[in-house]
């Protein structure tokens, strides 16, 4: 940066900062040695970017600001919000202070760099809620609804909703997920809007309703970060890489990632018997598919943060027939994800649970999708729960 940072130049500077954040940078060193003036408009940009980075475990470091510029930061009360350095050695200290703890294990698996910590914990449990038998025929009735107490489902995914009376919620089922006790769903209606219930808002009478789905509970055995060594990371490859760091056959996954092109799908109508196709064919038949399934052929939601959950399996033959049914033919996982607004994501392992809570409770969600293996991410974090067979 050179010269003046004022109302004229600050929009371009803000764009440069945002471009760095979107590219994955979390520690930004701003060389102010040739800046001779900064106005309140310029300060506002630095403050806004600093707040954004702090939420994701990063920061702006101010390098060698001249006295008059530094005085503006001090007079406005903002100097304490920034690390200010004057030598390259101090920059190195800033980088080292952001580094992960030494107990972290680093591994590269087919071009994906994974850093992870192992936690001593017992395996978790997986259970099934409802059945997919009536899905294709759109033949669900009130008798098929499974009621789940929130205390019994820490994580989960399926075709769900909430409500008290069947006649009030029967047309509101949709792609749903439960992440750390927080429930999100995307009703299969003409103009869907994602709805949710944060666990702190749940009262004793609140329950989830599922036509089909699964849930799992348990502590994390691994927390990891990932990024592509060259290029983006596809979900298929990420799941395979995660199995490279564990001996478990079934994994529960809580995922945070920055999207670089999401491929997902969701139902457009609720498959209850009152809405079954008039032609007598199932909803996946080519004659009915466009009316029932939203299935984009091009990736979307680039640069959005996604938070998702689901299960992955190494060898489906070792699962019970009931549990095996929740994994589609030709796939090794079943993951639902919420698409949240754009923004930076922390890359610090120790921040995973705090970052998960921040995304779920502070950012706006636009939809929930069943995500597919060709979905691409720049980087992200995950909590892994090894599940009993």
Coordinates of C-alpha atoms in Angstrom, one line a residue:
X1 CA 0.0 0.0 0.0
X2 CA 1.2 3.5 -0.8
X3 CA 0.0 7.1 -0.3
X4 CA -3.5 7.7 1.1
X5 CA -6.0 5.3 2.5
X6 CA -9.2 7.3 2.3
X7 CA -12.8 7.2 1.0
X8 CA -11.6 7.0 -2.6
X9 CA -9.0 4.2 -2.1
X10 CA -10.6 2.1 0.7
X11 CA -13.1 0.3 -1.5
X12 CA -10.3 -1.2 -3.6
X13 CA -8.3 -2.1 -0.5
X14 CA -11.4 -3.8 0.9
X15 CA -11.7 -5.8 -2.3
X16 CA -8.1 -6.9 -2.0
X17 CA -8.5 -8.0 1.6
X18 CA -11.7 -10.0 0.7
X19 CA -9.9 -11.6 -2.2
X20 CA -7.1 -12.8 0.1
X21 CA -9.7 -14.2 2.6
X22 CA -11.6 -16.0 -0.1
X23 CA -8.3 -17.5 -1.3
X24 CA -7.8 -19.0 2.1
X25 CA -5.5 -16.5 3.9
X26 CA -6.2 -16.0 7.6
X27 CA -3.0 -14.1 8.6
X28 CA -2.6 -11.0 6.5
X29 CA 0.4 -8.7 6.9
X30 CA -0.4 -5.2 5.8
X31 CA 2.8 -3.2 4.9
X32 CA 1.9 0.5 5.9
X33 CA 5.5 1.8 5.6
X34 CA 4.6 3.9 2.5
X35 CA 1.2 5.0 3.7
X36 CA 1.2 8.6 4.7
X37 CA -2.5 9.2 5.6
X38 CA -5.4 7.1 6.7
X39 CA -9.0 8.5 7.2
X40 CA -11.9 7.2 9.2
X41 CA -13.1 5.5 6.0
X42 CA -9.8 3.6 5.8
X43 CA -10.0 2.7 9.5
X44 CA -13.5 1.3 9.0
X45 CA -12.1 -1.1 6.4
X46 CA -9.3 -2.3 8.6
X47 CA -11.7 -2.8 11.5
X48 CA -14.3 -4.7 9.5
X49 CA -11.7 -7.0 8.0
X50 CA -10.1 -7.6 11.4
X51 CA -13.4 -8.5 13.0
X52 CA -14.1 -10.9 10.1
X53 CA -10.7 -12.6 10.4
X54 CA -10.9 -12.8 14.2
X55 CA -14.1 -14.8 14.0
X56 CA -12.1 -17.3 11.9
X57 CA -9.1 -17.4 14.1
X58 CA -7.0 -15.0 11.9
X59 CA -5.9 -11.4 12.0
X60 CA -4.3 -8.5 10.2
X61 CA -0.8 -7.6 11.3
X62 CA 0.2 -3.9 10.7
X63 CA 3.8 -3.7 9.5
X64 CA 5.9 -0.6 10.0
X65 CA 3.2 2.1 10.1
X66 CA 4.7 5.6 10.2
X67 CA 4.1 7.7 13.4
X68 CA 1.2 9.8 12.0
X69 CA -0.7 6.8 10.7
X70 CA -0.1 4.8 13.9
X71 CA -1.3 7.9 15.9
X72 CA -4.6 7.7 14.0
X73 CA -5.1 4.1 15.1
X74 CA -4.3 5.1 18.7
X75 CA -6.4 8.2 18.9
X76 CA -9.4 6.3 17.5
X77 CA -8.9 3.6 20.1
X78 CA -8.2 0.8 17.5
X79 CA -4.5 0.2 18.0
X80 CA -5.1 -2.5 20.7
X81 CA -7.1 -4.5 18.2
X82 CA -4.1 -5.0 15.9
X83 CA -0.7 -6.6 16.3
X84 CA 1.8 -4.0 15.2
X85 CA 5.3 -5.1 14.1
X86 CA 8.4 -3.3 12.8
X87 CA 10.8 -6.2 11.8
X88 CA 10.6 -9.4 9.7
X89 CA 11.5 -11.4 12.8
X90 CA 8.3 -10.1 14.5
X91 CA 6.3 -11.2 11.5
X92 CA 7.8 -14.7 11.9
X93 CA 6.7 -14.7 15.5
X94 CA 3.1 -13.8 14.4
X95 CA 3.1 -16.7 12.0
X96 CA 4.4 -19.1 14.6
X97 CA 1.8 -18.0 17.1
X98 CA -0.8 -19.0 14.6
X99 CA 0.6 -22.4 14.1
X100 CA -1.1 -25.5 15.3
X101 CA 0.1 -27.4 18.4
X102 CA 3.0 -29.9 18.1
X103 CA 0.9 -32.9 18.8
X104 CA -0.8 -32.5 15.4
X105 CA -0.2 -35.3 12.9
X106 CA 0.2 -34.3 9.2
X107 CA -0.5 -36.6 6.3
X108 CA -0.9 -36.3 2.6
X109 CA -3.4 -38.7 0.9
X110 CA -3.7 -38.5 -2.9
X111 CA -3.1 -34.8 -3.0
X112 CA -5.1 -33.9 0.1
X113 CA -3.2 -32.6 3.1
X114 CA -4.8 -33.6 6.3
X115 CA -3.7 -32.4 9.8
X116 CA -5.4 -34.1 12.7
X117 CA -5.4 -34.7 16.4
X118 CA -6.4 -38.0 17.9
X119 CA -8.6 -38.0 21.0
X120 CA -9.1 -40.9 23.5
X121 CA -12.8 -41.7 23.4
X122 CA -15.2 -44.6 23.1
X123 CA -17.0 -45.4 19.9
X124 CA -20.3 -43.8 19.2
X125 CA -23.6 -45.4 18.2
X126 CA -25.7 -45.3 15.0
X127 CA -29.4 -45.8 14.8
X128 CA -32.1 -45.7 12.0
X129 CA -35.2 -43.6 12.2
X130 CA -38.0 -44.8 9.8
X131 CA -37.7 -46.5 6.4
X132 CA -37.1 -45.5 2.8
X133 CA -39.4 -48.2 1.6
X134 CA -42.2 -45.8 0.8
X135 CA -40.0 -43.0 -0.7
X136 CA -40.0 -44.0 -4.4
X137 CA -43.7 -44.8 -4.4
X138 CA -44.6 -41.6 -2.5
X139 CA -46.6 -43.7 -0.2
X140 CA -45.9 -42.4 3.3
X141 CA -48.7 -41.9 5.8
X142 CA -49.0 -40.6 9.3
X143 CA -48.3 -44.2 10.6
X144 CA -44.8 -43.9 9.1
X145 CA -43.7 -40.8 11.0
X146 CA -41.0 -41.5 13.6
X147 CA -40.8 -39.1 16.5
X148 CA -37.3 -38.4 17.9
X149 CA -36.4 -36.7 21.1
X150 CA -33.6 -34.1 20.6
X151 CA -31.7 -35.5 23.5
X152 CA -31.5 -38.8 21.6
X153 CA -29.9 -37.4 18.4
X154 CA -26.7 -35.5 18.6
X155 CA -26.1 -35.8 14.9
X156 CA -28.4 -37.0 12.1
X157 CA -29.8 -36.6 8.6
X158 CA -32.9 -37.6 6.7
X159 CA -36.3 -36.4 5.5
X160 CA -37.5 -34.5 8.5
X161 CA -39.5 -31.6 10.0
X162 CA -40.9 -30.5 13.3
X163 CA -44.4 -29.9 14.6
X164 CA -47.2 -31.2 16.9
X165 CA -50.1 -32.2 14.6
X166 CA -49.6 -34.3 11.5
X167 CA -52.1 -32.2 9.5
X168 CA -49.9 -29.1 10.3
X169 CA -46.6 -30.5 9.3
X170 CA -47.3 -33.3 6.8
X171 CA -46.5 -31.1 3.8
X172 CA -43.3 -29.6 5.4
X173 CA -40.9 -32.6 5.4
X174 CA -37.7 -32.0 3.6
X175 CA -33.9 -32.6 3.5
X176 CA -32.8 -32.2 7.2
X177 CA -29.8 -32.5 9.4
X178 CA -29.0 -32.4 13.1
X179 CA -25.6 -31.1 14.0
X180 CA -24.6 -31.1 17.6
X181 CA -28.2 -30.9 18.6
X182 CA -29.1 -28.1 16.2
X183 CA -31.9 -29.0 13.7
X184 CA -32.1 -27.6 10.2
X185 CA -34.5 -28.6 7.4
X186 CA -35.5 -27.4 3.9
X187 CA -39.3 -28.1 3.3
X188 CA -40.2 -29.7 0.0
X189 CA -42.6 -27.0 -1.1
X190 CA -42.8 -24.7 -4.2
X191 CA -41.0 -21.8 -2.5
X192 CA -38.8 -23.4 0.2
X193 CA -37.1 -21.4 3.0
X194 CA -34.7 -23.2 5.3
X195 CA -36.0 -23.4 8.9
X196 CA -34.1 -24.4 12.0
X197 CA -34.2 -24.8 15.8
X198 CA -31.1 -24.1 17.8
X199 CA -30.6 -26.4 20.7
X200 CA -30.6 -23.6 23.2
X201 CA -34.1 -22.7 22.1
X202 CA -35.6 -26.2 22.4
X203 CA -38.2 -26.7 25.1
X204 CA -39.0 -30.0 26.8
X205 CA -42.0 -30.8 24.4
X206 CA -40.1 -30.2 21.2
X207 CA -39.5 -33.3 19.0
X208 CA -38.1 -34.1 15.5
X209 CA -40.4 -35.8 13.0
X210 CA -38.8 -38.2 10.4
X211 CA -40.2 -40.2 7.5
X212 CA -36.8 -41.8 7.2
X213 CA -33.3 -41.0 8.4
X214 CA -30.5 -41.9 10.8
X215 CA -28.8 -40.5 13.8
X216 CA -25.6 -41.0 15.7
X217 CA -24.2 -40.0 19.0
X218 CA -20.7 -40.0 20.6
X219 CA -17.5 -38.1 21.2
X220 CA -15.0 -37.1 18.5
X221 CA -12.0 -39.5 18.0
X222 CA -10.4 -37.2 15.4
X223 CA -10.5 -33.5 14.6
X224 CA -8.9 -32.6 11.3
X225 CA -8.3 -29.8 8.8
X226 CA -7.9 -30.4 5.1
X227 CA -6.8 -28.7 2.0
X228 CA -5.8 -29.6 -1.5
X229 CA -2.1 -29.6 -2.2
X230 CA -2.9 -28.5 -5.8
X231 CA -6.4 -27.5 -6.6
X232 CA -9.7 -28.3 -4.9
X233 CA -10.8 -31.3 -2.8
X234 CA -13.7 -33.4 -4.0
X235 CA -16.0 -34.9 -1.3
X236 CA -15.4 -38.5 -2.7
X237 CA -11.7 -38.1 -2.3
X238 CA -12.0 -36.4 1.1
X239 CA -14.0 -39.4 2.5
X240 CA -11.4 -41.8 1.2
X241 CA -8.7 -39.8 2.8
X242 CA -10.4 -39.7 6.1
X243 CA -10.6 -43.5 6.2
X244 CA -6.8 -43.5 5.8
X245 CA -6.4 -42.1 9.3
X246 CA -8.7 -44.5 11.1
X247 CA -9.3 -48.2 11.3
X248 CA -13.1 -47.9 11.9
X249 CA -15.5 -49.2 9.3
X250 CA -18.3 -46.7 10.0
X251 CA -17.7 -43.0 10.7
X252 CA -19.9 -40.2 11.8
X253 CA -18.8 -36.9 10.3
X254 CA -19.4 -33.3 11.2
X255 CA -18.0 -31.1 8.4
X256 CA -17.2 -27.5 7.9
X257 CA -15.9 -26.4 4.5
X258 CA -15.5 -23.5 2.0
X259 CA -17.4 -24.5 -1.1
X260 CA -15.8 -24.2 -4.6
X261 CA -18.7 -25.7 -6.3
X262 CA -21.4 -27.7 -4.6
X263 CA -23.4 -30.5 -6.2
X264 CA -26.5 -31.3 -4.2
X265 CA -30.1 -32.4 -4.5
X266 CA -33.4 -32.1 -2.7
X267 CA -37.0 -33.1 -2.9
X268 CA -39.5 -30.6 -4.4
X269 CA -42.6 -32.4 -3.1
X270 CA -43.2 -34.4 0.1
X271 CA -43.7 -38.1 -0.8
X272 CA -46.9 -38.7 1.1
X273 CA -49.6 -40.9 -0.3
X274 CA -51.8 -37.8 -1.1
X275 CA -49.2 -36.6 -3.5
X276 CA -48.2 -39.8 -5.3
X277 CA -47.8 -39.5 -9.1
X278 CA -51.0 -39.9 -11.1
X279 CA -49.2 -42.0 -13.7
X280 CA -48.6 -44.8 -11.1
X281 CA -44.8 -44.6 -11.6
X282 CA -42.3 -43.9 -8.9
X283 CA -40.9 -40.4 -8.3
X284 CA -37.5 -41.3 -9.8
X285 CA -39.0 -42.4 -13.1
X286 CA -37.9 -40.0 -15.9
X287 CA -41.5 -38.9 -16.4
X288 CA -41.8 -37.8 -12.8
X289 CA -38.2 -36.9 -11.9
X290 CA -38.2 -33.1 -12.9
X291 CA -41.4 -32.5 -10.9
X292 CA -40.1 -34.2 -7.8
X293 CA -36.3 -33.7 -7.6
X294 CA -34.2 -30.6 -7.8
X295 CA -31.0 -31.9 -9.3
X296 CA -28.7 -29.2 -10.7
X297 CA -26.2 -30.5 -13.3
X298 CA -23.7 -27.6 -12.7
X299 CA -22.0 -26.9 -9.3
X300 CA -23.1 -23.9 -7.4
X301 CA -22.9 -22.0 -4.1
X302 CA -19.2 -21.1 -4.8
X303 CA -17.4 -19.5 -1.8
X304 CA -20.3 -20.2 0.6
X305 CA -19.6 -21.9 3.9
X306 CA -21.2 -25.3 4.3
X307 CA -21.8 -27.2 7.5
X308 CA -22.8 -30.8 7.1
X309 CA -23.2 -34.2 8.8
X310 CA -23.6 -37.8 7.9
X311 CA -22.0 -41.2 7.9
X312 CA -19.4 -42.9 5.7
X313 CA -18.6 -46.6 5.5
X314 CA -15.6 -48.5 4.2
X315 CA -17.2 -52.0 3.8
X316 CA -21.0 -52.0 3.5
X317 CA -21.1 -55.8 3.7
X318 CA -20.2 -55.6 7.4
X319 CA -23.3 -53.4 8.1
X320 CA -26.7 -54.8 9.1
X321 CA -29.2 -54.8 6.2
X322 CA -31.2 -52.0 7.9
X323 CA -28.2 -49.7 8.3
X324 CA -26.9 -50.5 4.8
X325 CA -30.1 -49.1 3.3
X326 CA -29.2 -45.5 4.2
X327 CA -26.1 -45.6 1.9
X328 CA -27.1 -45.4 -1.8
X329 CA -25.9 -48.0 -4.3
X330 CA -22.5 -47.0 -5.6
X331 CA -21.8 -44.6 -2.8
X332 CA -19.8 -44.9 0.5
X333 CA -21.5 -42.0 2.4
X334 CA -24.7 -40.2 3.1
X335 CA -24.2 -36.5 4.0
X336 CA -26.6 -33.6 4.3
X337 CA -25.2 -30.1 4.4
X338 CA -26.5 -26.6 5.1
X339 CA -25.4 -23.8 2.7
X340 CA -24.6 -20.8 4.8
X341 CA -23.5 -17.3 3.8
X342 CA -20.1 -16.4 2.5
X343 CA -17.3 -15.6 4.9
X344 CA -13.9 -16.8 6.3
X345 CA -13.6 -20.1 8.1
X346 CA -11.0 -20.8 10.8
X347 CA -8.3 -23.4 10.0
X348 CA -7.2 -23.9 13.6
X349 CA -7.9 -27.5 14.9
X350 CA -8.5 -26.2 18.4
X351 CA -11.2 -23.9 17.1
X352 CA -13.4 -26.7 15.5
X353 CA -16.2 -26.8 18.1
X354 CA -16.2 -23.1 18.6
X355 CA -16.3 -22.5 14.8
X356 CA -19.0 -25.1 14.4
X357 CA -21.2 -23.3 16.9
X358 CA -20.4 -19.9 15.3
X359 CA -21.5 -21.0 11.9
X360 CA -24.6 -22.7 13.1
X361 CA -25.8 -19.9 15.4
X362 CA -24.5 -16.7 13.7
X363 CA -24.6 -17.2 9.9
X364 CA -27.7 -17.2 7.7
X365 CA -28.6 -20.6 6.1
X366 CA -30.2 -20.6 2.7
X367 CA -30.9 -24.3 2.1
X368 CA -30.2 -27.9 3.1
X369 CA -29.0 -30.4 0.5
X370 CA -28.1 -34.1 0.1
X371 CA -24.6 -33.4 -1.2
X372 CA -22.9 -35.5 -3.9
X373 CA -19.4 -36.8 -4.2
X374 CA -18.2 -34.4 -6.9
X375 CA -18.8 -31.4 -4.6
X376 CA -15.6 -29.4 -4.3
X377 CA -14.0 -27.5 -1.4
X378 CA -11.0 -25.4 -1.0
X379 CA -10.4 -26.3 2.6
X380 CA -12.2 -27.2 5.8
X381 CA -12.4 -29.0 9.1
X382 CA -14.2 -32.1 10.4
X383 CA -14.9 -33.9 13.6
X384 CA -14.9 -37.7 13.2
X385 CA -16.8 -40.1 15.4
X386 CA -16.0 -43.8 15.0
X387 CA -19.2 -45.8 15.2
X388 CA -20.0 -49.3 16.4
X389 CA -21.1 -51.8 13.7

